[in-house]
GROMACS .gro file of C-alpha atoms in nm:
model
  186
    1UNK     CA    1   8.332   4.429   6.422
    2UNK     CA    2   8.041   4.672   6.423
    3UNK     CA    3   7.834   4.423   6.623
    4UNK     CA    4   8.096   4.411   6.898
    5UNK     CA    5   8.117   4.789   6.919
    6UNK     CA    6   7.740   4.826   6.928
    7UNK     CA    7   7.704   4.555   7.193
    8UNK     CA    8   7.981   4.718   7.402
    9UNK     CA    9   7.807   5.055   7.382
   10UNK     CA   10   7.473   4.899   7.482
   11UNK     CA   11   7.639   4.720   7.775
   12UNK     CA   12   7.790   5.048   7.897
   13UNK     CA   13   7.453   5.219   7.869
   14UNK     CA   14   7.288   4.940   8.070
   15UNK     CA   15   7.554   4.965   8.341
   16UNK     CA   16   7.513   5.343   8.351
   17UNK     CA   17   7.138   5.312   8.406
   18UNK     CA   18   7.198   5.083   8.704
   19UNK     CA   19   7.402   5.349   8.881
   20UNK     CA   20   7.231   5.505   9.177
   21UNK     CA   21   7.281   5.814   9.384
   22UNK     CA   22   7.234   5.824   9.758
   23UNK     CA   23   6.939   6.043   9.851
   24UNK     CA   24   6.893   6.172  10.207
   25UNK     CA   25   6.548   6.283  10.317
   26UNK     CA   26   6.428   6.431  10.648
   27UNK     CA   27   6.447   6.231  10.971
   28UNK     CA   28   6.769   6.065  10.845
   29UNK     CA   29   6.598   5.842  10.586
   30UNK     CA   30   6.852   5.740  10.323
   31UNK     CA   31   6.807   5.535  10.002
   32UNK     CA   32   6.987   5.475   9.673
   33UNK     CA   33   6.772   5.631   9.402
   34UNK     CA   34   6.831   5.528   9.039
   35UNK     CA   35   6.941   5.811   8.815
   36UNK     CA   36   6.700   5.976   8.577
   37UNK     CA   37   6.424   6.029   8.831
   38UNK     CA   38   6.258   6.349   8.940
   39UNK     CA   39   6.089   6.461   9.257
   40UNK     CA   40   5.717   6.503   9.195
   41UNK     CA   41   5.624   6.614   9.548
   42UNK     CA   42   5.824   6.691   9.861
   43UNK     CA   43   5.688   6.807  10.195
   44UNK     CA   44   5.766   6.756  10.564
   45UNK     CA   45   5.595   6.418  10.580
   46UNK     CA   46   5.572   6.295  10.219
   47UNK     CA   47   5.815   6.240   9.931
   48UNK     CA   48   5.720   6.126   9.581
   49UNK     CA   49   5.978   6.038   9.317
   50UNK     CA   50   5.900   5.930   8.961
   51UNK     CA   51   6.101   5.754   8.691
   52UNK     CA   52   5.978   5.647   8.347
   53UNK     CA   53   5.799   5.330   8.463
   54UNK     CA   54   5.846   5.341   8.839
   55UNK     CA   55   5.711   5.554   9.125
   56UNK     CA   56   5.838   5.572   9.483
   57UNK     CA   57   5.642   5.730   9.769
   58UNK     CA   58   5.758   5.768  10.130
   59UNK     CA   59   5.506   5.886  10.387
   60UNK     CA   60   5.576   5.932  10.759
   61UNK     CA   61   5.336   5.752  10.995
   62UNK     CA   62   5.226   5.827  11.346
   63UNK     CA   63   5.401   5.601  11.591
   64UNK     CA   64   5.194   5.615  11.910
   65UNK     CA   65   4.985   5.306  11.978
   66UNK     CA   66   5.092   5.119  11.665
   67UNK     CA   67   5.050   4.740  11.666
   68UNK     CA   68   5.100   4.471  11.403
   69UNK     CA   69   4.725   4.443  11.345
   70UNK     CA   70   4.698   4.817  11.288
   71UNK     CA   71   4.985   4.808  11.036
   72UNK     CA   72   4.818   4.522  10.845
   73UNK     CA   73   4.476   4.692  10.843
   74UNK     CA   74   4.633   5.014  10.717
   75UNK     CA   75   4.798   4.819  10.433
   76UNK     CA   76   4.460   4.669  10.334
   77UNK     CA   77   4.291   5.011  10.350
   78UNK     CA   78   4.560   5.169  10.133
   79UNK     CA   79   4.542   4.882   9.881
   80UNK     CA   80   4.164   4.915   9.853
   81UNK     CA   81   4.211   5.287   9.789
   82UNK     CA   82   4.434   5.198   9.492
   83UNK     CA   83   4.184   4.928   9.374
   84UNK     CA   84   4.454   4.663   9.397
   85UNK     CA   85   4.378   4.296   9.336
   86UNK     CA   86   4.569   3.967   9.380
   87UNK     CA   87   4.715   4.101   9.703
   88UNK     CA   88   4.917   3.914   9.963
   89UNK     CA   89   5.071   4.037  10.286
   90UNK     CA   90   5.395   3.916  10.441
   91UNK     CA   91   5.650   4.026  10.700
   92UNK     CA   92   5.939   4.240  10.582
   93UNK     CA   93   6.263   4.329  10.756
   94UNK     CA   94   6.588   4.495  10.652
   95UNK     CA   95   6.876   4.639  10.853
   96UNK     CA   96   6.697   4.949  10.983
   97UNK     CA   97   6.324   4.873  10.952
   98UNK     CA   98   6.078   4.592  11.022
   99UNK     CA   99   5.711   4.562  10.943
  100UNK     CA  100   5.480   4.430  10.673
  101UNK     CA  101   5.456   4.440  10.294
  102UNK     CA  102   5.147   4.410  10.077
  103UNK     CA  103   5.216   4.313   9.717
  104UNK     CA  104   4.947   4.335   9.452
  105UNK     CA  105   4.847   4.437   9.103
  106UNK     CA  106   4.699   4.773   9.008
  107UNK     CA  107   4.418   4.808   8.751
  108UNK     CA  108   4.668   4.924   8.483
  109UNK     CA  109   4.859   4.592   8.517
  110UNK     CA  110   5.161   4.729   8.702
  111UNK     CA  111   5.275   4.587   9.034
  112UNK     CA  112   5.275   4.781   9.357
  113UNK     CA  113   5.436   4.701   9.691
  114UNK     CA  114   5.317   4.890   9.997
  115UNK     CA  115   5.535   4.870  10.308
  116UNK     CA  116   5.439   4.978  10.659
  117UNK     CA  117   5.771   4.987  10.844
  118UNK     CA  118   5.880   5.081  11.194
  119UNK     CA  119   6.238   5.175  11.276
  120UNK     CA  120   6.435   4.935  11.495
  121UNK     CA  121   6.638   5.219  11.651
  122UNK     CA  122   6.396   5.510  11.693
  123UNK     CA  123   6.021   5.565  11.698
  124UNK     CA  124   6.008   5.644  11.326
  125UNK     CA  125   5.730   5.489  11.120
  126UNK     CA  126   5.710   5.508  10.740
  127UNK     CA  127   5.479   5.387  10.468
  128UNK     CA  128   5.664   5.321  10.144
  129UNK     CA  129   5.487   5.257   9.815
  130UNK     CA  130   5.679   5.133   9.512
  131UNK     CA  131   5.490   5.105   9.183
  132UNK     CA  132   5.677   4.937   8.897
  133UNK     CA  133   5.644   4.735   8.578
  134UNK     CA  134   5.812   4.408   8.495
  135UNK     CA  135   6.097   4.594   8.324
  136UNK     CA  136   6.190   4.791   8.637
  137UNK     CA  137   6.134   4.516   8.895
  138UNK     CA  138   6.504   4.476   8.982
  139UNK     CA  139   6.549   4.850   9.032
  140UNK     CA  140   6.241   4.863   9.257
  141UNK     CA  141   6.368   4.576   9.474
  142UNK     CA  142   6.712   4.737   9.496
  143UNK     CA  143   6.552   5.071   9.591
  144UNK     CA  144   6.352   4.927   9.881
  145UNK     CA  145   6.648   4.722  10.007
  146UNK     CA  146   6.860   5.036  10.019
  147UNK     CA  147   6.610   5.218  10.244
  148UNK     CA  148   6.767   5.280  10.585
  149UNK     CA  149   6.780   5.522  10.873
  150UNK     CA  150   7.126   5.670  10.908
  151UNK     CA  151   7.254   5.964  11.108
  152UNK     CA  152   7.451   6.221  10.911
  153UNK     CA  153   7.817   6.217  10.998
  154UNK     CA  154   7.940   6.553  11.114
  155UNK     CA  155   8.289   6.648  11.009
  156UNK     CA  156   8.489   6.824  11.275
  157UNK     CA  157   8.730   7.086  11.148
  158UNK     CA  158   9.089   6.974  11.187
  159UNK     CA  159   9.312   7.210  11.375
  160UNK     CA  160   9.644   7.225  11.203
  161UNK     CA  161   9.941   7.220  11.436
  162UNK     CA  162  10.179   7.513  11.396
  163UNK     CA  163  10.538   7.401  11.358
  164UNK     CA  164  10.835   7.632  11.358
  165UNK     CA  165  11.050   7.614  11.047
  166UNK     CA  166  11.395   7.461  11.066
  167UNK     CA  167  11.612   7.771  11.009
  168UNK     CA  168  11.373   8.028  11.156
  169UNK     CA  169  11.481   8.217  11.471
  170UNK     CA  170  11.297   8.118  11.789
  171UNK     CA  171  10.984   8.316  11.857
  172UNK     CA  172  10.984   8.531  12.171
  173UNK     CA  173  10.779   8.418  12.467
  174UNK     CA  174  10.488   8.650  12.530
  175UNK     CA  175  10.487   8.821  12.865
  176UNK     CA  176  10.164   8.782  13.059
  177UNK     CA  177   9.942   9.084  13.095
  178UNK     CA  178   9.875   9.007  13.461
  179UNK     CA  179  10.155   8.939  13.705
  180UNK     CA  180  10.132   8.631  13.932
  181UNK     CA  181  10.134   8.859  14.240
  182UNK     CA  182   9.814   9.025  14.119
  183UNK     CA  183   9.646   8.688  14.062
  184UNK     CA  184   9.707   8.560  14.414
  185UNK     CA  185   9.659   8.888  14.598
  186UNK     CA  186   9.463   8.853  14.922
   0.00000   0.00000   0.00000
């Protein structure tokens, strides 16, 4: 009996760790961040979030004169800056972004994916770096799949219609402050 209770508690804890909260960053970039993370750095063009064994970095790119070759060269330059090895580059596309991904191994043995992505709708360009271990691989894949560009929905205030109560006496009609003769006076 104790085994069943312990296994049920462990299952609930595992499900709770998979829960994510939607995070909205500047320029309408939205992603589902796993709980338990913290923001290590946040500025106008860079966001860094850290979990126990995973790191997530979003950096805005310049968008003028960007070609596929430039995106690929920038991925190689960034990977060499991290001293990555066993790298491979492939095309990547999700609902809001398209571009290239470089996957490789860092000197500490963890895996890193670097994405150079351009928005399909606007002229937004982002570089996303996800660094993870084998234990957090599913969360990292889910995090990058959830990345999208989404406009914030504005809620319009509802105007409530005024209705006269059933047994209330009729309200008097207000007399205008200006007579019609004064309005049309020549």
